[in-house]
Short mmCIF file of C-alpha atoms in Angstrom, two decimals:
data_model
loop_
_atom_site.label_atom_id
_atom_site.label_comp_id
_atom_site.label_asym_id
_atom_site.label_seq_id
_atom_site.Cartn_x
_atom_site.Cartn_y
_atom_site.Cartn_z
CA UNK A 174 -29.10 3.41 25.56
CA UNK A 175 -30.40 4.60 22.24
CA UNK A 176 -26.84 4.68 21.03
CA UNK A 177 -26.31 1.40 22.06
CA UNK A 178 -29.32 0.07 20.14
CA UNK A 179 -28.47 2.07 16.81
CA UNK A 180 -25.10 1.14 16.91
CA UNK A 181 -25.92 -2.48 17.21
CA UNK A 182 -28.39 -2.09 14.43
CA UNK A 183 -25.86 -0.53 12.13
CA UNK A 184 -23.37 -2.76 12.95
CA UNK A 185 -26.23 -5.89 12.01
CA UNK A 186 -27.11 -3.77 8.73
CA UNK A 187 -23.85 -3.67 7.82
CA UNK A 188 -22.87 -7.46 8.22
CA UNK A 189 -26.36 -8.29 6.41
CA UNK A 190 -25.15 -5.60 3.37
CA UNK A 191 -21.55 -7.73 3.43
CA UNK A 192 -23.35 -10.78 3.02
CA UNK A 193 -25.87 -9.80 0.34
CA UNK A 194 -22.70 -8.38 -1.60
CA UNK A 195 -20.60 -11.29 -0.99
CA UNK A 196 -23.55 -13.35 -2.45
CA UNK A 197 -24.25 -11.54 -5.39
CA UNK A 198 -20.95 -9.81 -6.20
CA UNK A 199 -19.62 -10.05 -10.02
CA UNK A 200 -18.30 -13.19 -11.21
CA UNK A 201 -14.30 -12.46 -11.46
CA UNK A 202 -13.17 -11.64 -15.14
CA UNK A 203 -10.25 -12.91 -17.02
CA UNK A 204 -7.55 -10.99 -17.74
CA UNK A 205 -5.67 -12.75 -19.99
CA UNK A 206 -3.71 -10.42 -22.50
CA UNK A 207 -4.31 -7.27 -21.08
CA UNK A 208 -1.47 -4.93 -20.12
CA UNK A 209 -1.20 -3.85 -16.55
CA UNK A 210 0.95 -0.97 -15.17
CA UNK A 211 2.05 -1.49 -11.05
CA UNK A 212 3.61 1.56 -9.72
CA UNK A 213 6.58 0.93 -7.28
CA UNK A 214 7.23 -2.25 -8.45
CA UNK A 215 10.72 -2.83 -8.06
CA UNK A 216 10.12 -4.53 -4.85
CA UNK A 217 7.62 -5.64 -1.61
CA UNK A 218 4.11 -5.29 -2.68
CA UNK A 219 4.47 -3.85 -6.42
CA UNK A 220 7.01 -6.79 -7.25
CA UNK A 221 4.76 -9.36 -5.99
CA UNK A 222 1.48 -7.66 -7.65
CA UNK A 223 3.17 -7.82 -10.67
CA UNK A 224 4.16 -11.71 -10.72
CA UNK A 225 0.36 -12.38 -9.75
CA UNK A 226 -0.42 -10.69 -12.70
CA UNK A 227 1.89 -12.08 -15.12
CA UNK A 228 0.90 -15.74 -13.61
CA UNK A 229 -3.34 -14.38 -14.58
CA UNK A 230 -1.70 -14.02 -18.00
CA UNK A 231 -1.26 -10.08 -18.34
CA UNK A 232 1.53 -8.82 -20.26
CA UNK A 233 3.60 -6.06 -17.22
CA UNK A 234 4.91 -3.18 -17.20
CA UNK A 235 7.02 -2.20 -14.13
CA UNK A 236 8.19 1.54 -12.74
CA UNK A 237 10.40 2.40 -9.95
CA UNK A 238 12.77 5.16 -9.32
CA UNK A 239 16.13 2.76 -9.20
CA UNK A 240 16.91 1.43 -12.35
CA UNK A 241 19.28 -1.06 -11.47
CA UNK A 242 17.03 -3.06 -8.52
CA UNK A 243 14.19 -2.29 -11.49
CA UNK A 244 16.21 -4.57 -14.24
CA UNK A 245 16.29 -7.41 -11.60
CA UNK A 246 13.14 -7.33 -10.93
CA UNK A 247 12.16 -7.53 -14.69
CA UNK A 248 14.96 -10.43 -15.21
CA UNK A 249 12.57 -12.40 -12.12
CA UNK A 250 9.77 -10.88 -13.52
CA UNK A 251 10.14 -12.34 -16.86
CA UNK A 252 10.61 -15.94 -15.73
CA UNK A 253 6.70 -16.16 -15.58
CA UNK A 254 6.63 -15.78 -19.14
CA UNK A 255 4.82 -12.79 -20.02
CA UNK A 256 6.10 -9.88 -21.94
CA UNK A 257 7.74 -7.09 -19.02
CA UNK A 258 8.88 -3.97 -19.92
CA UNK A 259 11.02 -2.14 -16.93
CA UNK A 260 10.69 2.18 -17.20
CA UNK A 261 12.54 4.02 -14.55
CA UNK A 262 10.30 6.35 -13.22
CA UNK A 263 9.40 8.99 -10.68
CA UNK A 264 6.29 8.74 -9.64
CA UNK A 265 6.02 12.67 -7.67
CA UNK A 266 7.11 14.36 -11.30
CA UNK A 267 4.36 14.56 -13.94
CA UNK A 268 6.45 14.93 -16.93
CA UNK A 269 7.95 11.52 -15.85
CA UNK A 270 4.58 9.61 -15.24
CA UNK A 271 3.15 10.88 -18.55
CA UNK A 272 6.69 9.59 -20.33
CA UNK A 273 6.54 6.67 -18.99
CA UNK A 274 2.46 5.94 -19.48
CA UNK A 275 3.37 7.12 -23.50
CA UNK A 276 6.03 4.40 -23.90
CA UNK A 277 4.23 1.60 -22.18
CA UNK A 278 1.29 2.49 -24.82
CA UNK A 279 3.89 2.60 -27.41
CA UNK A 280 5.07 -0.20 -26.71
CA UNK A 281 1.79 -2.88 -26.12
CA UNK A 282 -0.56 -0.70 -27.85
CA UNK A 283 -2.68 0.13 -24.60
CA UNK A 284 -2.19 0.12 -20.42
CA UNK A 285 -5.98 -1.95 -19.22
CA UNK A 286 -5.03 -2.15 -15.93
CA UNK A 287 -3.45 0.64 -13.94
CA UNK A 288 -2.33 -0.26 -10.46
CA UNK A 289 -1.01 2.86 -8.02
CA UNK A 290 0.78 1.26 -5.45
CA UNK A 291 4.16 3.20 -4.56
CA UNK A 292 4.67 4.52 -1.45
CA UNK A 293 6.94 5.56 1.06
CA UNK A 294 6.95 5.25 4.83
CA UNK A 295 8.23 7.44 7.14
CA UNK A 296 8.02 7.55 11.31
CA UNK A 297 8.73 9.01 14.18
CA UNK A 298 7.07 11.67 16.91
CA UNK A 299 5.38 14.82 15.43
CA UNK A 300 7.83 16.64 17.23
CA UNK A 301 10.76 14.79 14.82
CA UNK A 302 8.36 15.65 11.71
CA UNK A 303 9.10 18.59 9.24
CA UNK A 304 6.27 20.09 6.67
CA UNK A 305 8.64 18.69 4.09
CA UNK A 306 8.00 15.20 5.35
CA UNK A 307 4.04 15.94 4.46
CA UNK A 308 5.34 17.69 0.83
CA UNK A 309 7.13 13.68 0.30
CA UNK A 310 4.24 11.65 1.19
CA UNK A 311 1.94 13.41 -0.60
CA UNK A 312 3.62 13.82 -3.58
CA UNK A 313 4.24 10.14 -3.96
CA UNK A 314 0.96 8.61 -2.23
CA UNK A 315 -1.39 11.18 -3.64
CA UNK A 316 -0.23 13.16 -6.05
CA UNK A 317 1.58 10.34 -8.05
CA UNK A 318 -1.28 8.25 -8.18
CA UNK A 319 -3.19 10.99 -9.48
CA UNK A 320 -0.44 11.63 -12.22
CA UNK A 321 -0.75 8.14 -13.16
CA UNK A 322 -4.52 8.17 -13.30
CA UNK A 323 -4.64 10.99 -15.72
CA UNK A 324 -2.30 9.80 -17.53
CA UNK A 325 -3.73 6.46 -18.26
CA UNK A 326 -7.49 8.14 -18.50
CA UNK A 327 -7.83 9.52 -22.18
CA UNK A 328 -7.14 6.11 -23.76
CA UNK A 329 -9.58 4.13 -20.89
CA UNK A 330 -12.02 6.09 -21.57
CA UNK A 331 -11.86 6.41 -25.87
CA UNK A 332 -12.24 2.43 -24.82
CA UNK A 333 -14.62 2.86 -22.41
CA UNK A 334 -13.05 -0.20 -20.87
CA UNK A 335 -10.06 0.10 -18.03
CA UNK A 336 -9.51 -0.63 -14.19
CA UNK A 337 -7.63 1.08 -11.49
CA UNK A 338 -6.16 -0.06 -8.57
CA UNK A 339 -5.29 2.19 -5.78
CA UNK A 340 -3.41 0.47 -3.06
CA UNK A 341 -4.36 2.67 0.10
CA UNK A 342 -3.71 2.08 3.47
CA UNK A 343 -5.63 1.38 6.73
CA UNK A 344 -3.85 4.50 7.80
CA UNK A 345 -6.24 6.16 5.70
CA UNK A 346 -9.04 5.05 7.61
CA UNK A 347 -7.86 5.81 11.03
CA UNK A 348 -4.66 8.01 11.03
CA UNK A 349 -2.27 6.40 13.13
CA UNK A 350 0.36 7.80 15.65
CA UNK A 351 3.87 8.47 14.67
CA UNK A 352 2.89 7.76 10.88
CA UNK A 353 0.91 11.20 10.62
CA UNK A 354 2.48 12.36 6.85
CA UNK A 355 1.61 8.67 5.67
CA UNK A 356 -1.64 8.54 7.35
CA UNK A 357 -2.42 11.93 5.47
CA UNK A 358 -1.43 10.81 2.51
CA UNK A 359 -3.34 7.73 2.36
CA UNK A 360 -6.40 9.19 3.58
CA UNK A 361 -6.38 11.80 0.13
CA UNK A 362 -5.47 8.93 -1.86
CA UNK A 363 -8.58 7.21 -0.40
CA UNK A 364 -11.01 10.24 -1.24
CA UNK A 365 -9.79 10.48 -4.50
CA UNK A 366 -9.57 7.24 -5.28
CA UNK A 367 -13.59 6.77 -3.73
CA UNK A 368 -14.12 9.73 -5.58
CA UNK A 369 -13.50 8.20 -8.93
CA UNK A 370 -15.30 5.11 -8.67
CA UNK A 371 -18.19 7.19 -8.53
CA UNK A 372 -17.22 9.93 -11.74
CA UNK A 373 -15.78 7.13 -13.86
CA UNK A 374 -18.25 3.84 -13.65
CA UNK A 375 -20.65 4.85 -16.06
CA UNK A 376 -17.61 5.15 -18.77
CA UNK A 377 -17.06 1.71 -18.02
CA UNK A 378 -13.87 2.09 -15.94
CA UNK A 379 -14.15 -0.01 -12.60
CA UNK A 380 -11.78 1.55 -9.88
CA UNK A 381 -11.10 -0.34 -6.82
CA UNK A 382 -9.68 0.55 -3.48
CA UNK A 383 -7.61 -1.56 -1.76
CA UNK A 384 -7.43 -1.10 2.24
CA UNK A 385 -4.16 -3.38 3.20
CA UNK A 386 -3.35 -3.43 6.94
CA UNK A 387 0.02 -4.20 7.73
CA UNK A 388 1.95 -6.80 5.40
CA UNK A 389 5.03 -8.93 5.65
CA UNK A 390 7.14 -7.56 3.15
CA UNK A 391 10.37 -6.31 4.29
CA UNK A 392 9.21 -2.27 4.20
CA UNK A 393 10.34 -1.98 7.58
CA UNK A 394 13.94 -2.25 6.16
CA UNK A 395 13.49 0.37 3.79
CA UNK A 396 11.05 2.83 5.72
CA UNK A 397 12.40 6.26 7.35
CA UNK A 398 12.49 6.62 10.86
CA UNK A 399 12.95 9.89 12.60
CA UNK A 400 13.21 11.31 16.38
CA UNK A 401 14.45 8.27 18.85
CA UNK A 402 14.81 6.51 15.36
CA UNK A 403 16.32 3.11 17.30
CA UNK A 404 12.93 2.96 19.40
CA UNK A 405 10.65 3.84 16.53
CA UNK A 406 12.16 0.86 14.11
CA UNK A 407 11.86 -1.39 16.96
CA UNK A 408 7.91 -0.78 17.39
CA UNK A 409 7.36 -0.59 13.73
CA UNK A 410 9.41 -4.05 12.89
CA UNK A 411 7.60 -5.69 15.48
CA UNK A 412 3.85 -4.68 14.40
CA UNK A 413 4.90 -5.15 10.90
CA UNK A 414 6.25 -8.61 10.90
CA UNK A 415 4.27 -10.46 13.94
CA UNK A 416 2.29 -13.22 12.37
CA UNK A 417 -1.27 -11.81 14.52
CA UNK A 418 -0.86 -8.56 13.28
CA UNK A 419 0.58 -8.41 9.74
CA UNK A 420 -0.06 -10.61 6.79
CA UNK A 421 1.54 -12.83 4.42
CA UNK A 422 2.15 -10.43 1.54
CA UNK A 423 1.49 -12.96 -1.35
CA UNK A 424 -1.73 -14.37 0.61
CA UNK A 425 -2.27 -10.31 0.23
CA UNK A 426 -1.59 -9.93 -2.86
CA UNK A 427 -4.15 -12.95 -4.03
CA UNK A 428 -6.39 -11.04 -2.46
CA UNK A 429 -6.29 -7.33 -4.75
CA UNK A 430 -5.99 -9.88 -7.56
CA UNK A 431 -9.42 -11.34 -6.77
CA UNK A 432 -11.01 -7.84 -5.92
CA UNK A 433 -9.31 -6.45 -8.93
CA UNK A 434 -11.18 -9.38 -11.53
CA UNK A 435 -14.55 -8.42 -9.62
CA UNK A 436 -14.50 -4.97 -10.38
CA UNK A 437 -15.22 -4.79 -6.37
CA UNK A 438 -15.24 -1.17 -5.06
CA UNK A 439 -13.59 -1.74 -2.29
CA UNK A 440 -11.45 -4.44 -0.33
CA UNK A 441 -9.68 -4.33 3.15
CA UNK A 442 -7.17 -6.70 3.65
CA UNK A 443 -6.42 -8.58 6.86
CA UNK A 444 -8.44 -8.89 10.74
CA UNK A 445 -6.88 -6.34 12.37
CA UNK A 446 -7.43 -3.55 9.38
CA UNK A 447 -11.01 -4.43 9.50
CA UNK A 448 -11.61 -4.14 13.00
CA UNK A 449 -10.15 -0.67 13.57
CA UNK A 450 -11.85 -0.11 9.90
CA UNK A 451 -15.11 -0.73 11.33
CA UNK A 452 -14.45 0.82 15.05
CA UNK A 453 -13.19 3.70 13.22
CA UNK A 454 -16.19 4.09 11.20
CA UNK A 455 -18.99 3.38 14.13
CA UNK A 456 -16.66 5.07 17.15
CA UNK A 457 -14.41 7.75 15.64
CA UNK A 458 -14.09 9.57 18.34
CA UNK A 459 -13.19 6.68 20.80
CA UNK A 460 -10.72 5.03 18.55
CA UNK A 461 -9.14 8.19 18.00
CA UNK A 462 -8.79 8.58 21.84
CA UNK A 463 -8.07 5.02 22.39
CA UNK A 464 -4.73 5.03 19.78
CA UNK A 465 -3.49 8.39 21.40
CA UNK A 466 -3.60 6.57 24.70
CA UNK A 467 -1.31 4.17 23.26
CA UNK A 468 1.40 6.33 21.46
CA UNK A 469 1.73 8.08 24.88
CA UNK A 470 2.21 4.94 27.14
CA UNK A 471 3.93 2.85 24.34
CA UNK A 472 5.14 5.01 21.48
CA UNK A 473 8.88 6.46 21.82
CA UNK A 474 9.17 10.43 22.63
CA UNK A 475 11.17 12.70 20.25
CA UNK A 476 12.74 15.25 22.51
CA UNK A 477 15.93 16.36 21.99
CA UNK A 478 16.30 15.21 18.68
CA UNK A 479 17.04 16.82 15.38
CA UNK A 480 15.07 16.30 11.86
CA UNK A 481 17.38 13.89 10.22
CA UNK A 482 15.50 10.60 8.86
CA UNK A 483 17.75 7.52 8.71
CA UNK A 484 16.55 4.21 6.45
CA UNK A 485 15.16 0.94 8.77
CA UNK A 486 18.61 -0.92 8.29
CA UNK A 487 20.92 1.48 9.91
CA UNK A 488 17.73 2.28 12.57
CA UNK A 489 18.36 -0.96 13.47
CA UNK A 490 22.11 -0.74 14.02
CA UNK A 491 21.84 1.68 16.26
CA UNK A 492 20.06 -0.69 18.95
CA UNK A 493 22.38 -2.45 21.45
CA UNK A 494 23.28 -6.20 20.06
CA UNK A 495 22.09 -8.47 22.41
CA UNK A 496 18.76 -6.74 21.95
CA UNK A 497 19.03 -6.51 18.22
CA UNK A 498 19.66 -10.38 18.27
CA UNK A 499 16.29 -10.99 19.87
CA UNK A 500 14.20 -7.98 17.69
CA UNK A 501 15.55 -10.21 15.03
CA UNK A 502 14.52 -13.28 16.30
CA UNK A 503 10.90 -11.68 16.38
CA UNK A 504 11.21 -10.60 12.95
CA UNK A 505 12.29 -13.51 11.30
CA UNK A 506 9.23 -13.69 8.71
CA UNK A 507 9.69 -10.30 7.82
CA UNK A 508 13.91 -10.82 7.00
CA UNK A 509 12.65 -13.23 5.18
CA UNK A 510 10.30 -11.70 3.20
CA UNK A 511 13.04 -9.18 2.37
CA UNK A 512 14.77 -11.58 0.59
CA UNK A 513 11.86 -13.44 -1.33
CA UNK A 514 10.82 -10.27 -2.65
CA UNK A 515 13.39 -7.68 -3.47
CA UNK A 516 14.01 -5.86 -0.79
#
């Protein structure tokens, strides 16, 4: 009973804390002629953070890994009519990151905005999952954000001026089954990126951390499935791409933009991320139990099955037609979204 009670009075505490900060929170800034870096942007989320921020006047500079899907992006990109400047980049190698930082500085004088938002999915059934598939995630998800952050640091803070945007995950909240590399990954990138709000605020650098659920951006298409990898696309395209569960990724992206101008510390984006977000927080232990009942009645197994990881679009070859034709029917928005944004 006394659990009860103090849970319900956190619970009210917390609401009445949202709704002091919501009240109060920093006008949004304008940032009109500063230069912002967006990791990963090539594509989905990166390509659309970087229009937003081109159309809130920001001159861009865009990294990915492929140079040729990177060109078209900056040929789109450029439409908006801000200044873009496309580096091919590797976000898990140092000596790349710091490259690349140097000639965007070169090149507009200074990076004010930093943006860490390349990732890479991968799932399947621990059973399916190698220690290399940790070594990936993390060297993308954590490790290259922090490459970028320390790279971009030394001339933030000479300004004492600067903002950085980490775009995490509600996997690194609550780790969820059959992403378990990913969920890892995002869950460092959180502490760290938590972490530095707190060391780097009095040197006048805001950084924000953005807590996206799951988005309607084509990923599905690109991520990595492993183990039963025909059954594992099929779950993961239909919880990515159900209007319900996933979001519109540009209604998304308006939303880091705003939390981005407010300097806000931290910002979870869509329902469903913020209801495990909060169950998570006030029930840990149940909501861990709860999503491991679910993996084993409704998550595929992985026995029998070797280590090889195959991209979402042959995944979802592999699935018998007639009930391809109706997985695609039920993933319509996402196809779409594909398209619209680079994928």
């Amino acid at each position: 009973m006394r659990k009860s009670i103090a849970a319900v009075a956190l619970t009210l505490a917390g609401v009445a804390t949202t709704l002091a900060v919501m009240k109060y929170r920093k006008q949004p800034d304008d940032m009109t002629g500063e230069v912002a870096l967006i990791t990963g942007s090539s594509r989905g989320l990166g390509f659309i953070l970087a229009r937003e921020f081109a159309r809130e006047g920001c001159d861009i500079v865009i990294c990915a890994r492929h140079a040729e899907e990177l060109e078209q992006a900056r040929i789109e990109l450029a439409k908006e009519g801000r200044a873009v400047l496309a580096i091919p980049c590797d976000i898990s190698n140092q000596d790349d990151v710091e490259r690349m930082v140097d000639a965007a500085t070169k090149h507009f004088g200074r990076v004010d905005i930093l943006v860490n938002n390349a990732g890479v999915i991968q799932a399947g059934a621990l059973k399916a999952i190698t220690l290399q598939d940790f070594v990936d995630s993390h060297a993308i998800m954590f490790w290259g954000m922090l490459y970028a952050t320390f790279a971009v640091l030394p001339q933030m803070r000479a300004r004492r001026s600067g903002r950085i945007v980490n775009i995490t995950s509600i996997g690194g909240k609550a780790s969820i089954p059959h992403l378990l590399p990913y969920s890892s990954a995002k869950f460092a990138a959180v502490g760290l990126s938590e972490g530095l709000r707190a060391e780097l605020r009095h040197e006048g650098i805001t950084v924000t951390t953005i807590i996206p659920g799951l988005m309607r951006t084509g990923s599905y298409l690109k991520a990595l499935f492993k183990g039963n990898e025909a059954k594992e696309f099929t779950w993961f395209a239909l919880s990515d791409n159900l209007p319900f569960l996933s979001m519109d990724a540009e209604r998304a992206a308006h939303l880091i933009i705003e939390a981005t101008k407010r300097g806000e510390a931290e910002r979870v984006i869509s329902i469903p991320a913020t209801i495990l977000a909060r169950a998570y927080g006030l029930f840990p232990g149940v909501t861990t139990d709860l999503l491991g009942i679910v993996a084993r009645l409704l998550l595929p197994k992985a026995e029998g099955v070797d280590h090889y990881a195959v991209p979402g679009e042959v995944a979802r070859k592999q699935i018998p037609l007639i009930r391809r034709k109706i997985l695609d029917m039920f993933t319509i928005l996402g196809r779409r979204a594909a398209v619209r944004f680079q994928r």
